[in-house]
mmCIF file of N, CA and C in Angstrom:
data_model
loop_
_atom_site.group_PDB
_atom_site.id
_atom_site.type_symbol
_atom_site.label_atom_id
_atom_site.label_comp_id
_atom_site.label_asym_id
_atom_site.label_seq_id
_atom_site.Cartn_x
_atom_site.Cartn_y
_atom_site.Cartn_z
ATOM 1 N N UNK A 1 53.299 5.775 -82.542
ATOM 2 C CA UNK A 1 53.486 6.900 -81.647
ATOM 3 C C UNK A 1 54.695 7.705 -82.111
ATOM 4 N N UNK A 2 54.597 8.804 -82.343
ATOM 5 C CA UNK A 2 55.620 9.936 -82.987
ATOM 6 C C UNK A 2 56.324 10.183 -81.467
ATOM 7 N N UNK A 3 57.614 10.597 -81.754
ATOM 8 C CA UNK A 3 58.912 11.264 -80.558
ATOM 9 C C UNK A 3 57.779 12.645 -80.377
ATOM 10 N N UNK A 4 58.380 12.609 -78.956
ATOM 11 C CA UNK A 4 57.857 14.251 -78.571
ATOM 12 C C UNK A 4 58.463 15.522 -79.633
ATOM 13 N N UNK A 5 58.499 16.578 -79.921
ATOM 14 C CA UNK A 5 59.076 17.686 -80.631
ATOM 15 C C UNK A 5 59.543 17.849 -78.802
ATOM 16 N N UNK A 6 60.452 19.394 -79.468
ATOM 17 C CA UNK A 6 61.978 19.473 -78.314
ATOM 18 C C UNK A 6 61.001 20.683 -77.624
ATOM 19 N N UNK A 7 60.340 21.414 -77.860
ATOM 20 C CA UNK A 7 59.166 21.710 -77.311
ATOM 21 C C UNK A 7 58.835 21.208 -76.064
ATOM 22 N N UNK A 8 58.318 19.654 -76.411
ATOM 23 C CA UNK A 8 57.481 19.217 -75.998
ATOM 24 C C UNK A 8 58.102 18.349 -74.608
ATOM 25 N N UNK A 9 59.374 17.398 -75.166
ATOM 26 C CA UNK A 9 60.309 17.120 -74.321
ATOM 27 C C UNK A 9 60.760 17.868 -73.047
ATOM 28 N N UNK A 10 61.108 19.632 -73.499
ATOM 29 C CA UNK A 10 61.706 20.527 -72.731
ATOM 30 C C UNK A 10 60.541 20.720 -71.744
ATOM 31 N N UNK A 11 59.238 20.730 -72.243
ATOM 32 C CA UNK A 11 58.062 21.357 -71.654
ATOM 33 C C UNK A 11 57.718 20.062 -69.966
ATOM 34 N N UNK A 12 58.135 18.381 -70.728
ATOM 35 C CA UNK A 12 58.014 17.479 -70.015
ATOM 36 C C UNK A 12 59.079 17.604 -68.464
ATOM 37 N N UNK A 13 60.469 18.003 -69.502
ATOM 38 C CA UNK A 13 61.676 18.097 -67.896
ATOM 39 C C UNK A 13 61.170 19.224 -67.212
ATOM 40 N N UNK A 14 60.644 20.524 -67.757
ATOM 41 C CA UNK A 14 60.265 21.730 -66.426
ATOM 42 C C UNK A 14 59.233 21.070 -65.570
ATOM 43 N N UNK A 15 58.370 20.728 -66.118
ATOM 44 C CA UNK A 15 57.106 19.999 -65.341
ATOM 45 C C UNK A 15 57.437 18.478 -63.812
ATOM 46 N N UNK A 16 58.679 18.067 -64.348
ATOM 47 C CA UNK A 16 59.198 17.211 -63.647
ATOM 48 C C UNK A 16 59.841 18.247 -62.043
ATOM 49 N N UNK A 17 60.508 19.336 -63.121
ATOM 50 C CA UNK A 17 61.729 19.833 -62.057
ATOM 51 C C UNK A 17 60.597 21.039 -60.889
ATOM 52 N N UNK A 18 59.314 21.392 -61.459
ATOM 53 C CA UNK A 18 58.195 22.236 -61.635
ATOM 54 C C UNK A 18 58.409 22.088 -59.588
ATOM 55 N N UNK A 19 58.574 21.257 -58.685
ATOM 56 C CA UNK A 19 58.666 21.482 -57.571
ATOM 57 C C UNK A 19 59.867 21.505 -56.828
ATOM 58 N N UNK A 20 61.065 21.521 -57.889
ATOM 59 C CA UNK A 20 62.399 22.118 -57.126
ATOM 60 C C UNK A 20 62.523 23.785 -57.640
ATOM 61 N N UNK A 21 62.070 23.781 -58.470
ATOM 62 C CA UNK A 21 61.871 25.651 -58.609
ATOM 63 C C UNK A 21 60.665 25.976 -57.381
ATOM 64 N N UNK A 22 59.666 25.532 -57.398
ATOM 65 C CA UNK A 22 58.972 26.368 -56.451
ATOM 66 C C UNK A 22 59.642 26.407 -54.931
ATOM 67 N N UNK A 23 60.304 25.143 -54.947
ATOM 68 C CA UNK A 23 61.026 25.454 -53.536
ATOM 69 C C UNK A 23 62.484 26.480 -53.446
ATOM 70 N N UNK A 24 62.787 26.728 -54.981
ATOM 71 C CA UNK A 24 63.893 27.473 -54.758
ATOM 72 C C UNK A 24 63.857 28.932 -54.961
ATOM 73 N N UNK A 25 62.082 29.111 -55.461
ATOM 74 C CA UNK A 25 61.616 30.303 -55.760
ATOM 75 C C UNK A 25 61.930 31.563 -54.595
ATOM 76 N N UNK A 26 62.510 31.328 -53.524
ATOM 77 C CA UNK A 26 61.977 32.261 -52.701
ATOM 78 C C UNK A 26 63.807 32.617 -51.819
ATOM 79 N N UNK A 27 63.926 34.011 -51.398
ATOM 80 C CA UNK A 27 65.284 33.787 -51.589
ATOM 81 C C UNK A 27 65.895 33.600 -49.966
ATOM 82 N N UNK A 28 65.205 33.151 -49.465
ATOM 83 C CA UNK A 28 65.113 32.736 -47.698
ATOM 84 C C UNK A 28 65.965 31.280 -48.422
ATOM 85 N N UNK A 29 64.703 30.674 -48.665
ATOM 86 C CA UNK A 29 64.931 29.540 -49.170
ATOM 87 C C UNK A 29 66.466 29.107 -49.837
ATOM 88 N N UNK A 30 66.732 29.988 -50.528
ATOM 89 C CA UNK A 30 67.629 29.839 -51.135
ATOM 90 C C UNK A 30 69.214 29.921 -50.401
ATOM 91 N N UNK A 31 68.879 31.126 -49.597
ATOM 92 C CA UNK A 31 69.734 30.988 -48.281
ATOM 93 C C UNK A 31 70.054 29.788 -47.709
ATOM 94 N N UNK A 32 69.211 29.360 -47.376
ATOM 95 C CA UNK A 32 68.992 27.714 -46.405
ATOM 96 C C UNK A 32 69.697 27.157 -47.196
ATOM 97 N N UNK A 33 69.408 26.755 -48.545
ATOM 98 C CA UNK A 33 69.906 25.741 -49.175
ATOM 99 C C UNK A 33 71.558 26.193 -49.445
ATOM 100 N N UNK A 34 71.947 26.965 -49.891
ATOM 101 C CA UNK A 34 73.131 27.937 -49.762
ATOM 102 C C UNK A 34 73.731 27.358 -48.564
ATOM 103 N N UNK A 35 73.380 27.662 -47.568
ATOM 104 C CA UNK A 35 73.817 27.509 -45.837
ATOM 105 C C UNK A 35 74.308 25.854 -46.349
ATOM 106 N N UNK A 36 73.216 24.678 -46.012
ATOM 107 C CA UNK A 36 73.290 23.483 -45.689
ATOM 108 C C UNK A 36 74.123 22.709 -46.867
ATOM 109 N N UNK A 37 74.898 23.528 -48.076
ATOM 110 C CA UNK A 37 75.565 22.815 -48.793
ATOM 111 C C UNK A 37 76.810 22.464 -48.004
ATOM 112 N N UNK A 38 77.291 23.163 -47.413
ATOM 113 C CA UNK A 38 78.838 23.223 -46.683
ATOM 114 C C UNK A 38 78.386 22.862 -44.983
ATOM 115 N N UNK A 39 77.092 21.961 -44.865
ATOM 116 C CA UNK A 39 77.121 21.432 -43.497
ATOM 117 C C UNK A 39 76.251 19.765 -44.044
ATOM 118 N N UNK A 40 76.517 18.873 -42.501
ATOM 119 C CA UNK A 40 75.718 17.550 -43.391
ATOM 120 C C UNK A 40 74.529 17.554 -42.812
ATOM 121 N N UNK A 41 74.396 18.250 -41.469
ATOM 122 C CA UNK A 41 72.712 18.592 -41.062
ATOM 123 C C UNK A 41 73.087 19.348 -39.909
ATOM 124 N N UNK A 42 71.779 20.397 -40.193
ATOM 125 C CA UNK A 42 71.961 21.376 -38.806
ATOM 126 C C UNK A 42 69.900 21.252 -38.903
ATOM 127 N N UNK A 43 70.251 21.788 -37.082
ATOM 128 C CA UNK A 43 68.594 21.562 -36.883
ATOM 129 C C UNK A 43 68.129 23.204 -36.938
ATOM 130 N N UNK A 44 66.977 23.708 -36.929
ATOM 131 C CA UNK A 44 66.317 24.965 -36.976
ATOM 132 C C UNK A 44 66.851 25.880 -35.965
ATOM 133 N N UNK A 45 67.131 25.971 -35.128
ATOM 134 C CA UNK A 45 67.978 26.922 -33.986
ATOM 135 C C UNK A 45 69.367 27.084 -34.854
ATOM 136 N N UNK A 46 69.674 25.986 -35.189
ATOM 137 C CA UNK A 46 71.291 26.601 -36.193
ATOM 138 C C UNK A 46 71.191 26.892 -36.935
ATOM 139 N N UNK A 47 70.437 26.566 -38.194
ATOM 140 C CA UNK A 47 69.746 27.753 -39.238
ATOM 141 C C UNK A 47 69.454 28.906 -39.140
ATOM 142 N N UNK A 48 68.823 29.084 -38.165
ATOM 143 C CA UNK A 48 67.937 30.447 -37.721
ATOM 144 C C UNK A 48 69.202 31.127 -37.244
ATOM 145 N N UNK A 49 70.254 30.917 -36.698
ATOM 146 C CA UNK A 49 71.399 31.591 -36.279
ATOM 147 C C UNK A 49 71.875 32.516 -37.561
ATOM 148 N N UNK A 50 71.766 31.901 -38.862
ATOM 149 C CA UNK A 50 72.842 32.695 -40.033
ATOM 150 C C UNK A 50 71.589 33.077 -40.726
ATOM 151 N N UNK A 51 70.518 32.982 -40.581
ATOM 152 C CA UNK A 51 69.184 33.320 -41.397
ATOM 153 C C UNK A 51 68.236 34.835 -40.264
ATOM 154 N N UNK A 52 67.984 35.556 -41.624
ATOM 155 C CA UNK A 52 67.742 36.904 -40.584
ATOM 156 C C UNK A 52 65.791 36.662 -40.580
ATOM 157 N N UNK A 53 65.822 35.336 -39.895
ATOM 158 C CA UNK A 53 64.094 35.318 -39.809
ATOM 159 C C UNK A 53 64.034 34.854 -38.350
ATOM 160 N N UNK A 54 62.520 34.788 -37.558
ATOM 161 C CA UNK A 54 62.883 34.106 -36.619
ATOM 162 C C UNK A 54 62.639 32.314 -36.886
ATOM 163 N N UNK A 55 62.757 32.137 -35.852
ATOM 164 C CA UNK A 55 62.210 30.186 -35.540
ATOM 165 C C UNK A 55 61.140 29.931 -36.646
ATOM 166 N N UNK A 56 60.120 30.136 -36.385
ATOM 167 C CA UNK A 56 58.695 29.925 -36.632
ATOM 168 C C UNK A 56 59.124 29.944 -38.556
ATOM 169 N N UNK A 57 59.447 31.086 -38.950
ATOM 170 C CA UNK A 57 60.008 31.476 -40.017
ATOM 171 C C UNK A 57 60.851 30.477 -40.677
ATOM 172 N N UNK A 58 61.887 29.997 -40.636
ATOM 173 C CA UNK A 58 62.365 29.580 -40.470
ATOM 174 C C UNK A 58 62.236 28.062 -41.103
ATOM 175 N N UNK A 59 61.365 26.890 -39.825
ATOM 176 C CA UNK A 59 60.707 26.403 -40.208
ATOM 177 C C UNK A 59 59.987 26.250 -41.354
ATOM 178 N N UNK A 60 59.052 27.339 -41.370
ATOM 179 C CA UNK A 60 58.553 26.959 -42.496
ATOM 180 C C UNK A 60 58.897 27.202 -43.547
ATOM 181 N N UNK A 61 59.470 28.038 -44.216
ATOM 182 C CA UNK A 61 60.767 27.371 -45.343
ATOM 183 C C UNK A 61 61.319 25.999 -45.444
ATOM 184 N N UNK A 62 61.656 25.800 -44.462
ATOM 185 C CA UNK A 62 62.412 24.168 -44.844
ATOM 186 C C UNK A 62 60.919 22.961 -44.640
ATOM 187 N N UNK A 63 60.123 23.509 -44.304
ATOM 188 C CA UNK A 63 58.785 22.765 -44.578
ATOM 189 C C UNK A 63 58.710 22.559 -46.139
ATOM 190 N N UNK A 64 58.379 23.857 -46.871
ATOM 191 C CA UNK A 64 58.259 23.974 -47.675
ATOM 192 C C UNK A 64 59.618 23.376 -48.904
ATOM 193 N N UNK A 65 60.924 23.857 -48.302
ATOM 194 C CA UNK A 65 61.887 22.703 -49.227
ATOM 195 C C UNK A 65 62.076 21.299 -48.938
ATOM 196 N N UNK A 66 60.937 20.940 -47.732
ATOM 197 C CA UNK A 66 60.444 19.350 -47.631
ATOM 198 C C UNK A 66 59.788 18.969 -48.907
ATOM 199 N N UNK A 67 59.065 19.419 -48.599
ATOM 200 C CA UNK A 67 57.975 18.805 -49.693
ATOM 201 C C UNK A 67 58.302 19.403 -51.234
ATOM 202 N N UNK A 68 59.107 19.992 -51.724
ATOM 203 C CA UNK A 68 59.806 20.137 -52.849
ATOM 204 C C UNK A 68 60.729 19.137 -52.942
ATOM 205 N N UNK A 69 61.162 18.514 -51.956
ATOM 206 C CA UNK A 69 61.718 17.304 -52.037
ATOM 207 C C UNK A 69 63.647 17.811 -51.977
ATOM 208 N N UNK A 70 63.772 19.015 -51.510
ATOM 209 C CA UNK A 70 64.797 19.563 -51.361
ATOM 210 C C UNK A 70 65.848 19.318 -50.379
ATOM 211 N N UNK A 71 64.860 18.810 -49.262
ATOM 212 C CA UNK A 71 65.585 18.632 -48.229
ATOM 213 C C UNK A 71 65.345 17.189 -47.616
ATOM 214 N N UNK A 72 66.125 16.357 -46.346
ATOM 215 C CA UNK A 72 65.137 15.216 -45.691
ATOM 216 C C UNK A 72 65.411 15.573 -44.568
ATOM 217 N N UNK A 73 64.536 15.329 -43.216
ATOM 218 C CA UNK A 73 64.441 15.577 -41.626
ATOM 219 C C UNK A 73 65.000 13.865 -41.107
ATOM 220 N N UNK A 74 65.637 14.101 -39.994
ATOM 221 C CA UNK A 74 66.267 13.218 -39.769
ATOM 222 C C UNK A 74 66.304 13.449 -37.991
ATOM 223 N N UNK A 75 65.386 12.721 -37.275
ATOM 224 C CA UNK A 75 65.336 13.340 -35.528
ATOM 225 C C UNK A 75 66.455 12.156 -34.609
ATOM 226 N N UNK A 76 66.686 13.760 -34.304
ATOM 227 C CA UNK A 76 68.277 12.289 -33.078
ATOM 228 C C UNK A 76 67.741 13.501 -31.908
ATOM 229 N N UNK A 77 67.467 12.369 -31.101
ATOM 230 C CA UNK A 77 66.510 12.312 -29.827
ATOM 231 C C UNK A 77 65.664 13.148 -30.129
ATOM 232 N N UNK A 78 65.474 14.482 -29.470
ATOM 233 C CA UNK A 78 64.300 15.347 -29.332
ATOM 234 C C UNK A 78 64.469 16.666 -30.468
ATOM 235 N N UNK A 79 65.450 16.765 -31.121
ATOM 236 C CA UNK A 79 65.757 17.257 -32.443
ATOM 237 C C UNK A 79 65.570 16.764 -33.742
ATOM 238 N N UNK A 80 64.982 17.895 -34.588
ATOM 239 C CA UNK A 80 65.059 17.711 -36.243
ATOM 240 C C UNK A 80 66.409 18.396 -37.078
ATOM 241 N N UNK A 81 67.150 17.424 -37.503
ATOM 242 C CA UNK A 81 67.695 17.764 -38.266
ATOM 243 C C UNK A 81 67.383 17.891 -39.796
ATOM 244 N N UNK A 82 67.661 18.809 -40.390
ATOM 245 C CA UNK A 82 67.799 18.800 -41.777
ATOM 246 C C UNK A 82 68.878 18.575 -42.910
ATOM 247 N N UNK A 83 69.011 18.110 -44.077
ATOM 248 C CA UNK A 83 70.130 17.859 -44.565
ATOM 249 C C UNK A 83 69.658 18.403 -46.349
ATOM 250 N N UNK A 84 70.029 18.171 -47.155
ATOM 251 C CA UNK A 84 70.216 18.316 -48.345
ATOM 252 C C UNK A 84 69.737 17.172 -48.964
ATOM 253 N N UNK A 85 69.059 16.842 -50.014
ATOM 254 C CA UNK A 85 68.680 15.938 -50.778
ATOM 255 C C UNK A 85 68.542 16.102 -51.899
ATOM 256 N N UNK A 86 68.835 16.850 -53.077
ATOM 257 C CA UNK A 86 69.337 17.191 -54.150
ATOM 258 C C UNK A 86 69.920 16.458 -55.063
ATOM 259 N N UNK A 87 70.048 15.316 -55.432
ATOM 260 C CA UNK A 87 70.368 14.624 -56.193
ATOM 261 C C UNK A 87 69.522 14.426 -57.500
ATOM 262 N N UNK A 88 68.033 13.762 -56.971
ATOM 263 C CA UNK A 88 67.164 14.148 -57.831
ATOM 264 C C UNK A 88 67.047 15.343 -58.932
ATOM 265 N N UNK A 89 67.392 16.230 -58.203
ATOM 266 C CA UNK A 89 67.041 17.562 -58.912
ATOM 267 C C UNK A 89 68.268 17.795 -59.343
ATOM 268 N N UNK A 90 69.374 17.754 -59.067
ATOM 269 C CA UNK A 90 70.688 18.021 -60.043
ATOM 270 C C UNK A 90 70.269 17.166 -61.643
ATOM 271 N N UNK A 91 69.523 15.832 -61.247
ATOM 272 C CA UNK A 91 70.064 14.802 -62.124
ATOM 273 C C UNK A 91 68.979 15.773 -63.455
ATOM 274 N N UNK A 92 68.302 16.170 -62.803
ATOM 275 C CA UNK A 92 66.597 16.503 -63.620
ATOM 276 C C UNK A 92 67.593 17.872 -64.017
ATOM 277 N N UNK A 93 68.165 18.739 -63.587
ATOM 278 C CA UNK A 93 68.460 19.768 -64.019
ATOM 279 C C UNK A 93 69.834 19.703 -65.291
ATOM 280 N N UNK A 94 70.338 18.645 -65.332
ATOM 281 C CA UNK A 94 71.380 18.413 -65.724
ATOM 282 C C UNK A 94 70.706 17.970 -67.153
ATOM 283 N N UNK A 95 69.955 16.812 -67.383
ATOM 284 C CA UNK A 95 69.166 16.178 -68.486
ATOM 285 C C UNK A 95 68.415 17.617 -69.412
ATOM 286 N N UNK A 96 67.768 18.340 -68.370
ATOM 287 C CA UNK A 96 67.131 19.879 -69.091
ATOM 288 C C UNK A 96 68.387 20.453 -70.084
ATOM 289 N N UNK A 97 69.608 20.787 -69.210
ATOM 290 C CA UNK A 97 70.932 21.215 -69.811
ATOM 291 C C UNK A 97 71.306 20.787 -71.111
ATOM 292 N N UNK A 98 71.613 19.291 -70.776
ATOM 293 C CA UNK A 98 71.998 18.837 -71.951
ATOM 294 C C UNK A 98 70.816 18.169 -73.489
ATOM 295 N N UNK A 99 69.284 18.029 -72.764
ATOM 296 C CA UNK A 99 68.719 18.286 -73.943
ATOM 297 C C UNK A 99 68.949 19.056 -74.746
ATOM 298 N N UNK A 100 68.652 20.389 -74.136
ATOM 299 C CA UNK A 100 68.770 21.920 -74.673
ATOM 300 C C UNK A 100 70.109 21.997 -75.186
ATOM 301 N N UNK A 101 71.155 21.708 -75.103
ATOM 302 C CA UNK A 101 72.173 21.759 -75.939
ATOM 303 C C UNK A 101 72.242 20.159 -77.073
ATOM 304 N N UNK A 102 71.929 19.198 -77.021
ATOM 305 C CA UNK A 102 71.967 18.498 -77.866
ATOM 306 C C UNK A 102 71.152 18.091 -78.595
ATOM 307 N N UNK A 103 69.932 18.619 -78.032
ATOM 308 C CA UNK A 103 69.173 17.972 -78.842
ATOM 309 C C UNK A 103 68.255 19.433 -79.627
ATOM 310 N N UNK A 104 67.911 20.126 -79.092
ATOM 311 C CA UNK A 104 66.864 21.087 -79.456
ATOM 312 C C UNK A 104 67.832 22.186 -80.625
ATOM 313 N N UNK A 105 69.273 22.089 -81.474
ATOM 314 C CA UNK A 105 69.909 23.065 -81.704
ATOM 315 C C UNK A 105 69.273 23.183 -83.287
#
């Protein structure tokens, strides 16, 4: 079995990271995530406070940076909180980085 070409490697980490871009594709989204770096969880009524969408709106963005794996929900009593979960994707974005500088030159 031959090594991947740097091509092929690079082509493997986008495909990995392929659902933290689609969740960061959108610039609501990006807001949110922006917002919840400098908090450890706020629920959708406190989001929606610094975000110019309504509720409903809202929501579904951080639906959507659910399942990008962007975020995790966390319910204390009759509330959803949201928080940040980004680790994954730093680690995946970081490996892209430094392929591309060490290895592909």
């Amino acid at each position: 079995m031959t090594n991947p070409t740097c091509n092929e490697k690079a082509i493997q980490i986008f495909m990995e990271l392929s659902p933290y871009f689609q969740g960061l594709g959108d610039p609501i989204r990006q807001q949110i995530v922006a917002l919840l770096i400098d908090k450890e969880s706020m629920n959708v009524t406190q989001i929606a406070e610094h975000i110019p969408m309504s509720r409903p709106t809202v929501s579904h963005h951080l639906k959507i940076l659910k399942q990008a794996g962007l975020v995790n929900v966390q319910k204390k009593g009759t509330e959803m909180f949201y928080r940040l979960e980004i680790t994954e994707a730093i680690r995946l974005f970081k490996q892209l980085v430094t392929f591309v500088e060490e290895e592909c030159r």
